[in-house]
Coordinates of C-alpha atoms in Angstrom, one line a residue:
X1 CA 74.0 78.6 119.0
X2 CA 71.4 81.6 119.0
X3 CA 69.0 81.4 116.5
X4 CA 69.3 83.5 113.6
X5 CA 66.2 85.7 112.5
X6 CA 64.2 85.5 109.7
X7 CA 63.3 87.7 106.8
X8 CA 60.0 87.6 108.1
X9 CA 60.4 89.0 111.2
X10 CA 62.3 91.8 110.0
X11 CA 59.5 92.7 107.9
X12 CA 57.2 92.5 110.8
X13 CA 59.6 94.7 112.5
X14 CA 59.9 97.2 110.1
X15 CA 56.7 97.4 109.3
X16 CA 56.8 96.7 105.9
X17 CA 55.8 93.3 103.2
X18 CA 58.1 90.3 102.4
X19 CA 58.7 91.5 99.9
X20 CA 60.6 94.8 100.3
X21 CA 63.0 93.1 102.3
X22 CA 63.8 90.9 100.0
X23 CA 64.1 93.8 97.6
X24 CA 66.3 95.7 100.1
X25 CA 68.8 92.9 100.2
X26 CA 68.9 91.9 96.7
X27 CA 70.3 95.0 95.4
X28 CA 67.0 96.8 94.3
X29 CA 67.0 99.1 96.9
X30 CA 66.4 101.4 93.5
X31 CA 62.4 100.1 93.7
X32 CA 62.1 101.8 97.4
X33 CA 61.9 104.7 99.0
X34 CA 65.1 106.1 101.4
X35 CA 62.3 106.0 104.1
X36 CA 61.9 102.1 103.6
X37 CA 65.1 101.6 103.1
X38 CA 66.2 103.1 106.8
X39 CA 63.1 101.1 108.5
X40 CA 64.4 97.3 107.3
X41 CA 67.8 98.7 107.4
X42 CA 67.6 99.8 111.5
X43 CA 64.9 96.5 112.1
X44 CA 67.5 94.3 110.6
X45 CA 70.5 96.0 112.6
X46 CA 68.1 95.3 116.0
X47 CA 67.5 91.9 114.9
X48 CA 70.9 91.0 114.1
X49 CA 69.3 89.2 110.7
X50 CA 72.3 88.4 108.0
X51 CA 70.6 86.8 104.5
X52 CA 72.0 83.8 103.8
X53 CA 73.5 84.6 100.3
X54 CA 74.6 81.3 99.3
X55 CA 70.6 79.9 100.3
X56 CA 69.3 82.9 97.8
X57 CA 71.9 82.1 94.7
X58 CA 70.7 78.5 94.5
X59 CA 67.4 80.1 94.7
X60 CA 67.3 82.7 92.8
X61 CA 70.5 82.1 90.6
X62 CA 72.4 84.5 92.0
X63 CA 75.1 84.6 94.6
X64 CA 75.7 88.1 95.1
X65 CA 79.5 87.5 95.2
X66 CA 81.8 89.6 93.0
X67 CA 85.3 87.7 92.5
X68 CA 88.8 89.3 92.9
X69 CA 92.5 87.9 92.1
X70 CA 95.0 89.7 93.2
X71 CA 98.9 88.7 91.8
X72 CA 100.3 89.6 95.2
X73 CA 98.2 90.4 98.6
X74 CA 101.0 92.2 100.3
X75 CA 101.1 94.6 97.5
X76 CA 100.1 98.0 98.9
X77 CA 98.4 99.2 95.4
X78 CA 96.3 95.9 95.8
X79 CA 95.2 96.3 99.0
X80 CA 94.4 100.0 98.0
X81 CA 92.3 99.0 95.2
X82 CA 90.4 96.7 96.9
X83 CA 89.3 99.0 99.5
X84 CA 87.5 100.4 96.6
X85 CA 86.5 97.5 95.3
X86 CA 84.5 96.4 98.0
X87 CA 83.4 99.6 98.9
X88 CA 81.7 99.7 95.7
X89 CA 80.2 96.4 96.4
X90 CA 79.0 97.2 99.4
X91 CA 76.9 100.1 98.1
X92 CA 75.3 98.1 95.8
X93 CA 74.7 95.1 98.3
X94 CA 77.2 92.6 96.6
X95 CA 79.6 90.8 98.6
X96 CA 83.4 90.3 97.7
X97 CA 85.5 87.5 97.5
X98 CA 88.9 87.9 97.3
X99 CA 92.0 84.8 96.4
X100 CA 95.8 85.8 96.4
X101 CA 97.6 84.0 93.3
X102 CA 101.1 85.0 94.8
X103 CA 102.5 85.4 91.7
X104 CA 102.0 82.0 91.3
X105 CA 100.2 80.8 87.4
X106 CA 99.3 77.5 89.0
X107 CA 97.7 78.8 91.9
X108 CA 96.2 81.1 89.4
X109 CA 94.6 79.0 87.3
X110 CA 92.8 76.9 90.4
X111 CA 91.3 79.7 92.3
X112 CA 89.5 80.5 88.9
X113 CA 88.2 77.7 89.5
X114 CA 87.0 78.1 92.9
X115 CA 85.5 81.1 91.4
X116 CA 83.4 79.2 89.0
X117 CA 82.6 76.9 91.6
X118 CA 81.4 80.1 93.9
X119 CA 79.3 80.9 91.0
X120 CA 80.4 84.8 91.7
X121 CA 78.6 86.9 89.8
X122 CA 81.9 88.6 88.0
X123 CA 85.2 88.9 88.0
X124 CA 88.2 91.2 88.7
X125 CA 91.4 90.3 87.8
X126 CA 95.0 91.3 88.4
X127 CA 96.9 88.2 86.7
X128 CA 99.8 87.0 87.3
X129 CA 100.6 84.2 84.9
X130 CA 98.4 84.4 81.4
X131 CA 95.4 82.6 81.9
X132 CA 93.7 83.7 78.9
X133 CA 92.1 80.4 78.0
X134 CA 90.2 79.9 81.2
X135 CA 89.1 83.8 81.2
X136 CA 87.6 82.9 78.0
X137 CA 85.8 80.1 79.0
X138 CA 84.1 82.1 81.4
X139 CA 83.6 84.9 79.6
X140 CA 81.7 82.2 76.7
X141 CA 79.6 80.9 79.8
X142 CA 78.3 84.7 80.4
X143 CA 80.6 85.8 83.3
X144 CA 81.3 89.8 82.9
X145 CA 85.3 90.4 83.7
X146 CA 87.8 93.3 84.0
X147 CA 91.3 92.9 84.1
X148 CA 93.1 95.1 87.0
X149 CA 96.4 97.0 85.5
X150 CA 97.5 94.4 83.5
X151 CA 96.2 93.2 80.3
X152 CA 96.0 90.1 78.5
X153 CA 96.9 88.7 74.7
X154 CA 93.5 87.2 73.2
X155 CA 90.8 88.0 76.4
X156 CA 88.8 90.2 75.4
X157 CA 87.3 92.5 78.8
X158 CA 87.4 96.2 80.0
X159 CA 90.9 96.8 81.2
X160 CA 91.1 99.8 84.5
X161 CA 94.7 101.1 85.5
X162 CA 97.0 103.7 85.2
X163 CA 97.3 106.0 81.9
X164 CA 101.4 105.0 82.0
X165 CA 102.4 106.7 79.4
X166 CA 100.9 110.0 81.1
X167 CA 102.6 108.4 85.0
X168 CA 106.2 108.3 83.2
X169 CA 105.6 111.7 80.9
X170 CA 105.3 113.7 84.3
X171 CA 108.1 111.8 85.5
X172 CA 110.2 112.6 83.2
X173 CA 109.3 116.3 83.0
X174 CA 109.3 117.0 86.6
X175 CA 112.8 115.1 86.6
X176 CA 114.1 117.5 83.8
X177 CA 112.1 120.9 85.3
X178 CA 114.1 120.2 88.4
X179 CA 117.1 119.9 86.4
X180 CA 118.3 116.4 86.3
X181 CA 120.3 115.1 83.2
X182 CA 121.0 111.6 83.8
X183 CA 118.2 109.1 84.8
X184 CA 118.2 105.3 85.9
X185 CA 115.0 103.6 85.5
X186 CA 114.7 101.0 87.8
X187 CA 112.0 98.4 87.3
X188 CA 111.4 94.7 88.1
X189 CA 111.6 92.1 85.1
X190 CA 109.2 93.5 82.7
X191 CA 108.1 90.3 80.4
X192 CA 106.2 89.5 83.9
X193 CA 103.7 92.4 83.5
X194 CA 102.0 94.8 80.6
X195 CA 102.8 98.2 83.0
X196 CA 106.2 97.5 83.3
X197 CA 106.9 97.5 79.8
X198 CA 104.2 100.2 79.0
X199 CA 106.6 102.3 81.6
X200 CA 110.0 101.3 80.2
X201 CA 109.1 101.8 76.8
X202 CA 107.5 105.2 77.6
X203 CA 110.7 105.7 79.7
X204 CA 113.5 105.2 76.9
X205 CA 111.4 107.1 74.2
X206 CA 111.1 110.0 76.3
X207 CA 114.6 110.9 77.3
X208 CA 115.7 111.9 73.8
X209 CA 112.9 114.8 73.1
X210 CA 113.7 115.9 76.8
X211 CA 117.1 116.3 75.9
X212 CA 117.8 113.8 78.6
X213 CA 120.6 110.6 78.7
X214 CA 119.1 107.4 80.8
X215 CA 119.6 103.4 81.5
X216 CA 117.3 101.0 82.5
X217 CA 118.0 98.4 85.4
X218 CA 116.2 95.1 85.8
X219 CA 116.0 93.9 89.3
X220 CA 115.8 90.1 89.6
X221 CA 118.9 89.7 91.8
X222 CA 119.8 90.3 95.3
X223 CA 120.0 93.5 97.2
X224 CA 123.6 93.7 97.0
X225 CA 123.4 93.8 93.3
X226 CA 121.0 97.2 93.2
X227 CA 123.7 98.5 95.8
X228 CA 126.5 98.0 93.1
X229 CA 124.3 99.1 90.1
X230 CA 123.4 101.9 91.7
X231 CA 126.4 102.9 93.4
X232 CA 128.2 101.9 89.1
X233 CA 125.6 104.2 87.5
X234 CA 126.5 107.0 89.7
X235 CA 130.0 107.1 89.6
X236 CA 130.1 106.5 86.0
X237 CA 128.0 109.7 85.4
X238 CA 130.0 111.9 87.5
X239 CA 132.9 111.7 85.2
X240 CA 130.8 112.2 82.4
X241 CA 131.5 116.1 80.3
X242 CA 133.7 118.6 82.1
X243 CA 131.5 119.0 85.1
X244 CA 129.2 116.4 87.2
X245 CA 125.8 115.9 85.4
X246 CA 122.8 115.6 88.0
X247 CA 121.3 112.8 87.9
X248 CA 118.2 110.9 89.8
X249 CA 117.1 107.4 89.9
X250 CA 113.4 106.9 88.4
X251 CA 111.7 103.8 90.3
X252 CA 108.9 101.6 88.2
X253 CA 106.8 101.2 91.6
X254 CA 106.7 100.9 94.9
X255 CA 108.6 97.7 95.9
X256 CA 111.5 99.2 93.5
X257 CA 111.4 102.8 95.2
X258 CA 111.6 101.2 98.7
X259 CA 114.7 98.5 97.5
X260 CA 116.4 101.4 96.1
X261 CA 115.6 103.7 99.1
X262 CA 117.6 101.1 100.9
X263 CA 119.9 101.2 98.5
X264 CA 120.8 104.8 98.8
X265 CA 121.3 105.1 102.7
X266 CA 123.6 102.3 102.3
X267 CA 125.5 104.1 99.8
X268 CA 125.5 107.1 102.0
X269 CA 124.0 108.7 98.8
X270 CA 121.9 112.3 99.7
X271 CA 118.8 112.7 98.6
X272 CA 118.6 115.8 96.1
X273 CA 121.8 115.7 95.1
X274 CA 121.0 112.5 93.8
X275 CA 117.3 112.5 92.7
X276 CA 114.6 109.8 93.9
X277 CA 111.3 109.2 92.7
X278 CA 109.0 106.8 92.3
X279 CA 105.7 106.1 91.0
X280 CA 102.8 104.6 93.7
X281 CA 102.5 106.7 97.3
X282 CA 103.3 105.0 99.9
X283 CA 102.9 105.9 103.9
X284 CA 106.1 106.2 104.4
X285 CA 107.8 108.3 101.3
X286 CA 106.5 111.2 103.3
X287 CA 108.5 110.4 106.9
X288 CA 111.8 109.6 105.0
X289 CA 114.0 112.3 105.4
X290 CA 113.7 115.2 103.2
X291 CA 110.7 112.8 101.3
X292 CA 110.4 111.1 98.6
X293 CA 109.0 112.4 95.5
X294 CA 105.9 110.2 94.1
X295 CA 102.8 109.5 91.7
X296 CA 100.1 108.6 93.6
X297 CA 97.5 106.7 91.9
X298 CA 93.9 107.1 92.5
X299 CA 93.5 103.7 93.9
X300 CA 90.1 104.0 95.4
X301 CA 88.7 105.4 91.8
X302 CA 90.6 102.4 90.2
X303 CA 88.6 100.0 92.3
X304 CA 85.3 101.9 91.9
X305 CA 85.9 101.5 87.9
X306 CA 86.5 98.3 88.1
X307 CA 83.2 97.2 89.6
X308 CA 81.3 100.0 87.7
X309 CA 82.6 98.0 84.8
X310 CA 81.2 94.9 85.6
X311 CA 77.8 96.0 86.4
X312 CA 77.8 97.5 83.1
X313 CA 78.8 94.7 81.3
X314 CA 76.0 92.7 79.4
X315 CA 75.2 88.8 80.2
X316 CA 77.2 87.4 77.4
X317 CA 80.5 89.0 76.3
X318 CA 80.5 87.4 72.8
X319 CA 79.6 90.8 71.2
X320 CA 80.7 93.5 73.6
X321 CA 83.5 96.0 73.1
X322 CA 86.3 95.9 75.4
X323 CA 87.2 99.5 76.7
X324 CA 90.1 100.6 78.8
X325 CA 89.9 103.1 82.0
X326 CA 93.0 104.5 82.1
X327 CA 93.5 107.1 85.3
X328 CA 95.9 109.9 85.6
X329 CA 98.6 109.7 88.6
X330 CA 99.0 113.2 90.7
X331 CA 102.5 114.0 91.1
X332 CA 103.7 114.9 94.9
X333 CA 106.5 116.8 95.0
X334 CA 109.2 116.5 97.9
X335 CA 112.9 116.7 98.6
X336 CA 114.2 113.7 97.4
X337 CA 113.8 115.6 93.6
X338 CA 114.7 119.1 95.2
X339 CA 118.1 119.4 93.6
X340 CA 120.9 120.7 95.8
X341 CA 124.7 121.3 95.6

């Protein structure tokens, strides 16, 4: 195995003290120059060096590792947001350690502590299960933490998401500019997650001010079932007044738009003349045919905010405020809500 360089010889390569290297790659790059900061930076690329950041936390106290837990990996809004979570780590020379929960409590609850045993230096969570009691005991041992999208009963931590009340208010309005009457909301279970009832709750108190009529579906069932609620909800609305009432299906996320996407080609159902839209962009809304109508969050912002939080955040927690970052969604408009005869 070659033999790794030392912090020594980078500073003798770029021409500068111990110290300053040490500096560079502890994250107070602030206390040099940009000049210095290029010399160790191109010395260290042409030495290959890579500090050994567990070796400096049990020296120093500090591991230079940022936690994350994520409910579900494969979720495209989590992988989104930790793009910009560990960009923002990066620039500020923190390293990022990320566990998948899979939805699972359990599992939950034991890579917290794998966290604690990492010594990470904070902590970003997107829960799955409600681990407030082990939050708090981390939180009372000093560790800053933010909660990603979904909030907790009793832990007290800056929360950064989406504004949901704003995502389903331009819903709703686009939905009604383009002439739909009749909505279904589609959403999975909501007791699982604080959006999803922020968003149905948002949903059924804004239909009556809009002058609009709505449901709400749960999915927890197979895909058959969508197919038949779907295909009931649409032929139940047609015979509704003396004429056909337009009407659109309003997905919670991005795993609902793409079930009920499914859903609609197998129903032979065209897009427009039966609205589609859901909240979170995804690669592909744009390439179905004539597109699908979403509300992009600003993922990479929402992952920023999250570590901006936790650098913020003071050693102990006992007598901070908790504050929420709440982002606004941009609406991008395509056929699928382009109503046609």
């Amino acid at each position: 195995m070659p033999r790794r360089a030392t912090i020594i010889e980078v500073a003798r390569e770029a021409g500068v003290s111990k110290t300053s290297v040490s500096r560079y790659f502890s994250g107070e790059r602030d206390k040099l120059s940009p000049a210095l900061c290029e010399r160790i930076a191109a010395a260290a690329l042409r030495l290959d060096y890579r500090p050994n950041q567990m070796a400096r936390g049990l020296k120093g106290g500090r591991s230079r590792l940022i936690g994350m837990l994520v409910a579900d990996i494969r979720n495209p809004f989590s992988v989104a947001v930790m793009h910009g979570v560990e960009r923002a780590c990066r620039e500020q020379g923190l390293a990022l350690l990320v566990c998948n929960t899979d939805n699972d409590p359990e599992l939950e609850r034991t890579h917290l502590g794998l966290m604690a045993a990492y010594q990470v230096e904070g902590l970003i969570i997107n829960a799955s299960g409600s681990p407030d009691a082990e939050l708090q005991a981390l939180t009372d041992q000093g560790m800053p933490l933010v909660l990603l999208d979904r909030e907790l009963g009793t832990v007290q931590a800056d929360l950064v998401g989406l504004d949901n009340a704003k995502a389903i208010d331009l819903a709703l309005d686009h939905l009604a500019e383009q002439g739909y009457g009749e909505l279904l909301y589609l959403s999975e279970p909501p007791e699982r997650a604080s959006p999803r009832r922020e968003r149905l709750t948002r949903f059924q108190d804004g239909l009556a001010v809009r002058r609009l009529t709505g449901e709400a579906y749960t999915m927890n069932g197979s895909d058959d079932e969508l197919v038949r609620a779907i295909e009931a909800f649409l032929t139940r609305s047609a015979h509704k007044g003396s004429g056909e009432v337009p009407r659109a299906l309003l997905c919670a996320n991005g795993a609902v738009t793409l079930a009920a996407t499914r859903a609609m080609q197998r129903l032979g159902a065209r897009l427009g003349k039966t609205g589609l839209m859901g909240i979170d962009e995804l690669d592909w809304c744009a390439l179905i045919d004539p597109g699908i109508t979403t509300l992009a969050q600003p993922t990479e912002a929402i992952g920023q905010q999250a570590v901006a939080s936790l650098l913020a955040k003071p050693n102990s927690q006992a007598d901070a405020k908790a504050r929420q970052h709440r982002f606004e969604p941009k609406l991008i408009a395509r056929g699928s809500t382009r109503l046609t005869g």
